[in-house]
Amino acid sequence: MRCERYWDEGVLLVEQGRPDPHRDDCLDCRREHEARGEIVRAFQLVGAQDADPAWKRRVWEQIERYEKRRDTIARVLPWGTAFAAASALAVFVSTQGPAVITTAHDVRPRYDVVPSQVAMRSTSAGIGDRVRLWAGPGQEARIYRAEKLLLRCTPSTPTGTPGCTRDDDGVMAELVLQLPGDYQLVIVQPAAPAIVEPAGSFDGDLAKITAGGGSYRSFDLPVR
Amino acid sequence: MVNTTAAEDAARDDADIEQLIARNDRHGRDLALKLLMDRYSDRVYRFAHAMTRSAAAADDVRQQVFFQAYRDLARFERRSSLRTWLFAIVRNRCLDHVKGQRRWWKRFGNPPPEDPEVEPPDLDRSRIGEVLAVCITKLAPAARTAVVMRYIEELAYEEAAEITNELPGTLQQRVARALKALRRCVSSRLRAPVMGGVS
């Protein structure tokens, strides 16, 4: 009969750095110990080819946006008095936060997240949820993930285009969140009458919008 | 001969980065992050790749990790080594990803469409590394983390325990159980009596 002791007790002794006298006298356990050694050595064969040499640039770009936001907040928030700070915070919150993500039907731009299982809406998101982004008249809605364009809905997008819906008040982009990561929701107000064609990368596209005389608002949506 | 722990070695190696963080200004943070990326990017990527088995996911995780590291540098309080602190971030971001994937599987019963690399590789005996990589992804997230920290990152149990906020003994038991599962998984995927001559 084969000895089964190694994987029940012997391997733990090895991990604990303790001796295993039984193994010295047991051929089965010695073989299993060799098998363990082969697995441990194979960990160094677990390959990981670095797929994207541009990742550092993306980190720095993300940091640049973060620092800009911090600078903006630092400018907006006066530090003189508690009252002034509270007022500034209230203004900031009312202009940057909930007003944008309200679910009131007549407010645009706005977005919400529809959970895949529970019949309620929220603004935090998980895998399988749907995000809906509403743009006002003349505006376009774009959804990026990891800085790459996933969906774009413009006023001229043909009816029936998957993920895009048009109505009298503008367009709505709708996307199922399939992977975790940081999504960016962007509302573009192009300089009339031209629509600025995106190239597909977040920073490049935003730069193109402003260079073309347009403006945009973007919202970060982390998906876990 | 002076005995030092792995954590003490790491702390000494990263003293230059800690000095830059202590400057508490943008330039210091930028330089600190640059050094952190130069020093740890490969290890972070390898860890993330072993945890996620996806180049795209590993890339995403690495970007998130270093951005979060930058954002939180000012809050680094030297209660652990910089390496331990960084790998705690890596572990959390990887677990976020793994849990996200599991939620997807649970809801939709199939893997996310943008992640083709979870497919098993050819069952070739010479590709034990690849088979092992697949088997690692079959482990529960906590076991996967423990085994990757111990045998891919080669962290001491004490340091891994600091990162996961658990006892070294708990991790040792988890790794022992994980190795048993991996041995079974690798053997069955290679479909032959392998390793040590016993199937």
XYZ file of C-alpha atoms in Angstrom:
423
model
C 0.000 0.000 0.000
C 1.265 3.429 -0.877
C 2.135 5.826 1.944
C -0.063 8.959 1.805
C 1.583 10.716 4.695
C 3.706 13.172 2.725
C 0.957 15.443 1.400
C -0.940 15.360 4.682
C 1.951 16.041 7.037
C 5.380 15.916 5.414
C 4.926 18.873 3.090
C 3.916 21.121 5.987
C 7.062 20.153 7.874
C 9.062 21.201 4.820
C 7.306 24.577 4.677
C 7.951 25.024 8.387
C 11.618 24.192 7.903
C 11.377 21.251 10.286
C 12.923 17.788 9.816
C 10.803 14.831 8.735
C 12.438 11.644 10.068
C 9.665 9.505 8.560
C 10.682 10.511 5.060
C 14.163 9.079 5.466
C 12.658 5.602 5.828
C 9.777 5.917 3.343
C 10.324 5.524 -0.387
C 6.845 6.870 -1.286
C 7.391 10.013 0.760
C 10.817 10.576 -0.738
C 9.304 10.339 -4.224
C 6.561 12.766 -3.314
C 9.143 15.103 -1.829
C 10.962 15.022 -5.154
C 7.673 15.800 -6.882
C 7.217 18.796 -4.603
C 10.733 19.960 -5.469
C 9.933 19.726 -9.152
C 6.815 21.847 -8.723
C 8.713 24.424 -6.700
C 11.414 24.610 -9.360
C 8.742 24.914 -12.041
C 7.525 28.136 -10.442
C 10.529 29.787 -12.018
C 9.270 28.601 -15.423
C 5.968 30.398 -15.021
C 6.489 32.836 -17.840
C 5.446 36.452 -17.866
C 6.243 38.287 -21.074
C 5.973 42.004 -20.558
C 3.263 42.809 -23.057
C 3.161 46.569 -23.105
C 6.286 48.708 -23.004
C 4.159 51.867 -22.841
C 2.761 51.155 -19.390
C 5.047 53.632 -17.618
C 3.858 56.417 -19.857
C 0.281 55.581 -18.942
C 1.115 55.693 -15.236
C 2.679 59.133 -15.612
C -0.286 60.363 -17.633
C -2.648 59.115 -14.955
C -0.537 60.865 -12.322
C -0.561 64.068 -14.344
C -4.363 64.045 -14.440
C -4.482 63.286 -10.725
C -2.161 66.172 -9.907
C -4.174 68.529 -12.093
C -7.342 67.563 -10.245
C -5.556 68.105 -6.936
C -4.343 71.513 -8.059
C -7.855 72.445 -9.115
C -9.258 71.393 -5.776
C -6.505 73.268 -3.967
C -7.368 76.416 -5.901
C -11.093 76.043 -5.443
C -10.924 75.383 -1.730
C -9.956 78.502 0.204
C -8.122 77.631 3.368
C -8.763 80.856 5.265
C -11.771 80.005 7.345
C -13.854 76.981 8.041
C -16.856 78.761 6.650
C -15.157 79.545 3.399
C -13.899 75.998 3.118
C -17.335 74.615 3.762
C -18.823 76.935 1.167
C -16.238 76.012 -1.396
C -16.768 72.350 -0.688
C -20.495 72.745 -1.096
C -19.977 74.500 -4.422
C -17.530 71.853 -5.510
C -19.779 69.001 -4.532
C -22.786 70.574 -6.156
C -20.987 71.249 -9.412
C -18.714 68.207 -9.657
C -20.429 65.440 -7.805
C -23.996 64.367 -7.221
C -25.579 66.866 -9.612
C -23.854 65.123 -12.452
C -24.821 61.656 -11.400
C -28.335 62.389 -10.368
C -30.901 60.060 -11.800
C -33.319 62.874 -12.569
C -34.390 62.311 -16.146
C -34.009 65.861 -17.384
C -30.425 66.458 -16.275
C -27.618 65.951 -18.753
C -24.822 65.078 -18.767
C -25.250 62.325 -16.222
C -24.481 58.656 -15.820
C -25.682 55.794 -13.734
C -24.851 52.165 -13.239
C -27.427 49.432 -13.505
C -26.431 46.366 -11.471
C -26.888 43.117 -13.351
C -28.764 41.348 -10.590
C -30.454 43.825 -8.294
C -33.093 46.163 -9.666
C -31.602 49.400 -8.421
C -29.238 51.973 -9.752
C -26.033 53.233 -8.216
C -22.815 54.980 -9.210
C -20.386 52.298 -8.080
C -19.903 49.413 -10.445
C -19.002 45.752 -10.624
C -18.420 43.211 -13.343
C -21.559 42.519 -15.356
C -23.206 45.837 -14.482
C -24.235 48.253 -17.221
C -23.190 51.873 -17.316
C -25.394 54.429 -19.053
C -24.057 57.814 -20.031
C -26.395 60.565 -21.231
C -25.191 63.467 -23.370
C -27.189 66.587 -24.100
C -28.144 68.079 -27.485
C -25.178 68.346 -29.847
C -22.919 66.468 -27.454
C -21.391 63.054 -27.850
C -20.837 60.335 -25.251
C -17.724 58.188 -25.104
C -16.717 55.354 -22.839
C -13.066 54.403 -22.423
C -11.429 51.649 -20.431
C -7.737 51.624 -19.576
C -7.456 54.736 -21.738
C -8.854 52.988 -24.824
C -12.083 53.956 -26.570
C -14.785 51.293 -26.241
C -17.953 53.067 -27.294
C -18.813 56.362 -28.935
C -22.269 57.772 -29.562
C -22.675 61.027 -31.464
C -25.751 62.965 -32.592
C -25.173 61.523 -36.061
C -24.779 57.905 -34.959
C -27.330 55.883 -36.968
C -30.352 54.600 -35.086
C -29.913 50.974 -34.112
C -26.165 51.197 -33.522
C -25.434 48.803 -30.652
C -24.976 50.654 -27.359
C -26.271 53.999 -28.678
C -29.731 55.447 -28.224
C -30.969 58.792 -29.497
C -33.879 60.861 -28.241
C -35.027 64.471 -28.382
C -32.654 65.483 -25.586
C -29.462 63.944 -26.967
C -27.781 60.558 -26.991
C -27.225 57.789 -24.472
C -24.283 55.358 -24.520
C -24.811 52.056 -22.751
C -22.161 49.427 -22.110
C -21.873 46.194 -20.125
C -18.816 46.358 -17.857
C -16.999 43.165 -18.716
C -13.642 43.623 -17.036
C -12.414 45.280 -13.876
C -10.384 48.446 -14.182
C -10.815 52.162 -14.512
C -13.408 53.304 -16.999
C -13.573 56.917 -18.156
C -16.911 58.393 -19.168
C -16.551 61.426 -21.380
C -19.076 63.959 -22.609
C -17.763 65.903 -25.566
C -19.049 69.307 -26.583
C -17.549 69.741 -30.046
C -16.830 73.132 -31.518
C -19.762 73.732 -33.843
C -20.313 72.434 -36.376
C -17.448 69.958 -36.704
C -17.269 66.688 -34.781
C -13.737 65.908 -33.641
C -12.892 62.387 -34.729
C -11.215 60.413 -31.926
C -8.095 58.351 -32.505
C -9.038 55.911 -29.759
C -6.717 56.761 -26.882
C -8.020 58.757 -23.947
C -5.347 61.429 -23.555
C -4.819 61.880 -27.275
C -8.533 62.264 -27.845
C -8.985 64.815 -25.070
C -6.077 66.829 -26.409
C -7.658 66.713 -29.859
C -10.977 67.987 -28.526
C -9.485 71.029 -26.851
C -7.146 71.684 -29.781
C -10.199 71.706 -32.025
C -11.910 74.312 -29.864
C -14.252 71.870 -28.159
C -14.642 71.005 -24.507
C -15.315 67.892 -22.483
C -16.227 66.577 -19.070
C -14.915 63.263 -17.869
C -15.875 61.020 -14.966
C -13.828 58.140 -13.587
C -15.691 54.917 -12.901
C -13.653 52.242 -11.136
C -15.029 48.751 -11.703
C -14.064 46.020 -9.249
C 28.117 37.175 10.571
C 25.091 39.380 10.979
C 21.710 37.774 10.368
C 19.048 39.974 8.871
C 15.530 39.209 7.821
C 14.364 39.614 4.259
C 12.242 42.562 5.377
C 15.278 44.274 6.935
C 17.265 43.727 3.750
C 14.457 45.206 1.707
C 14.187 48.217 3.998
C 17.909 48.915 3.666
C 17.792 48.525 -0.113
C 14.956 51.034 -0.397
C 16.389 53.642 1.978
C 17.059 55.979 -0.969
C 13.408 55.865 -2.001
C 12.263 56.492 1.556
C 14.474 59.580 1.731
C 12.819 60.919 -1.412
C 9.369 60.253 0.030
C 10.357 62.079 3.206
C 10.960 65.246 1.171
C 7.192 65.373 0.805
C 7.143 67.330 -2.432
C 6.132 66.567 -5.998
C 9.680 66.202 -7.280
C 10.557 63.796 -4.480
C 7.456 61.750 -5.139
C 8.200 61.627 -8.871
C 11.747 60.413 -8.283
C 10.608 57.930 -5.659
C 8.035 56.475 -8.018
C 10.557 56.284 -10.835
C 12.915 54.284 -8.625
C 10.053 52.111 -7.391
C 9.031 51.339 -10.967
C 12.618 50.638 -12.038
C 13.146 48.356 -9.076
C 9.847 46.527 -8.804
C 7.974 46.701 -12.104
C 9.113 43.269 -13.289
C 8.264 41.647 -9.978
C 4.889 43.348 -9.786
C 4.114 42.250 -13.319
C 5.251 38.675 -12.654
C 3.166 38.507 -9.498
C 0.109 39.911 -11.277
C 0.576 37.624 -14.243
C 0.836 34.550 -12.010
C -2.301 35.639 -10.187
C -4.375 36.554 -13.235
C -2.866 34.469 -16.033
C -3.523 37.335 -18.387
C -1.014 39.753 -19.868
C -3.658 42.465 -20.251
C -4.837 42.057 -16.672
C -1.290 42.006 -15.350
C -0.614 45.189 -17.267
C -3.734 46.808 -15.837
C -2.895 45.720 -12.311
C 0.635 47.042 -12.602
C -0.602 50.415 -13.804
C -3.097 50.606 -10.949
C -0.485 49.542 -8.411
C 2.053 52.190 -9.299
C -0.559 54.904 -9.593
C -1.937 53.974 -6.181
C 1.602 53.816 -4.806
C 2.233 57.350 -6.050
C -1.049 58.609 -4.643
C -0.384 57.017 -1.247
C 3.352 57.677 -0.947
C 2.747 60.538 1.454
C 0.904 58.162 3.743
C 3.723 55.595 3.841
C 4.656 55.525 7.524
C 7.586 53.085 7.592
C 5.690 50.657 9.769
C 6.757 48.040 7.235
C 9.386 47.978 4.529
C 8.565 49.781 1.316
C 8.577 46.446 -0.494
C 6.085 44.949 1.935
C 3.880 48.026 1.579
C 4.046 47.857 -2.227
C 3.248 44.165 -2.366
C 0.290 44.652 -0.077
C -1.079 46.976 -2.780
C -0.230 44.429 -5.465
C -1.975 41.674 -3.556
C -5.108 43.756 -3.047
C -5.341 44.818 -6.677
C -4.792 41.234 -7.837
C -7.471 39.956 -5.493
C -9.819 42.658 -6.795
C -9.221 41.355 -10.294
C -9.581 37.699 -9.343
C -12.780 38.368 -7.431
C -14.125 40.398 -10.320
C -13.473 37.496 -12.649
C -15.151 35.075 -10.266
C -18.212 37.303 -10.051
C -18.351 37.256 -13.813
C -18.079 33.467 -13.948
C -20.748 33.134 -11.303
C -23.191 35.385 -13.105
C -22.590 34.359 -16.668
C -21.042 30.904 -16.393
C -18.232 31.595 -18.809
C -14.996 33.570 -18.722
C -14.938 37.242 -19.672
C -14.624 37.495 -23.440
C -11.516 39.667 -23.454
C -9.405 37.169 -21.542
C -8.475 34.354 -23.925
C -5.349 33.393 -22.025
C -7.265 31.409 -19.409
C -7.489 28.635 -22.002
C -5.342 25.664 -21.007
C -2.141 25.284 -22.992
C -1.137 22.213 -24.966
C -0.654 19.286 -22.661
C 3.001 18.771 -23.330
C 5.273 17.432 -20.666
C 7.986 19.897 -21.584
C 5.643 22.769 -20.793
C 5.354 22.205 -17.107
C 5.753 25.923 -16.403
C 2.758 26.726 -18.543
C 0.673 23.939 -17.038
C 1.656 25.054 -13.572
C 0.609 28.611 -14.423
C -2.846 27.364 -15.373
C -3.069 25.225 -12.240
C -2.165 28.220 -10.079
C -5.224 30.042 -11.396
C -7.396 27.126 -10.233
C -6.432 27.760 -6.625
C -8.641 29.824 -4.357
C -7.490 33.477 -4.269
C -5.978 33.256 -0.775
C -4.045 30.081 -1.608
C -2.961 31.536 -4.923
C -1.638 34.645 -3.232
C 0.254 32.643 -0.630
C 1.922 30.343 -3.092
C 2.812 33.133 -5.526
C 4.336 35.201 -2.732
C 6.328 32.263 -1.453
C 7.526 30.600 -4.623
C 7.391 33.197 -7.374
C 8.279 36.273 -5.363
C 10.328 34.112 -2.982
C 9.265 36.143 0.024
C 9.993 34.783 3.495
C 6.891 33.653 5.353
C 7.364 36.461 7.857
C 7.278 39.085 5.137
C 4.360 37.461 3.340
C 2.525 37.372 6.662
C 3.101 41.083 7.105
C 1.680 41.765 3.649
C -1.414 39.639 4.147
C -1.841 40.502 7.816
C -1.906 36.838 8.771
C 0.269 34.503 10.807
C 3.264 32.820 9.150
C 1.956 29.449 10.318
C -1.356 30.045 8.578
C 0.446 30.785 5.330
C 2.663 27.727 5.705
C -0.400 25.519 6.024
C -2.058 27.229 3.090
C 1.021 26.791 0.906
C 1.324 23.129 1.912
C -2.284 22.513 0.881
C -1.789 24.502 -2.308
C 1.257 22.454 -3.260
C -0.759 19.299 -2.803
C -3.483 20.645 -5.084
C -0.933 21.822 -7.622
C 0.782 18.468 -7.673
C -2.559 16.789 -8.417
C -3.533 19.379 -11.035
C -0.196 19.332 -12.862
C -0.101 15.546 -12.916
C -3.607 15.243 -14.272
C -3.031 17.896 -16.929
C 0.149 16.310 -18.113
C -1.785 13.031 -18.172
C 1.204 10.916 -17.258
C 2.935 9.652 -14.166
C 5.200 12.608 -13.740
C 7.469 14.076 -11.188
C 8.975 11.682 -8.741
C 7.703 8.797 -10.807
C 4.376 8.508 -9.002
C 1.083 9.622 -10.458
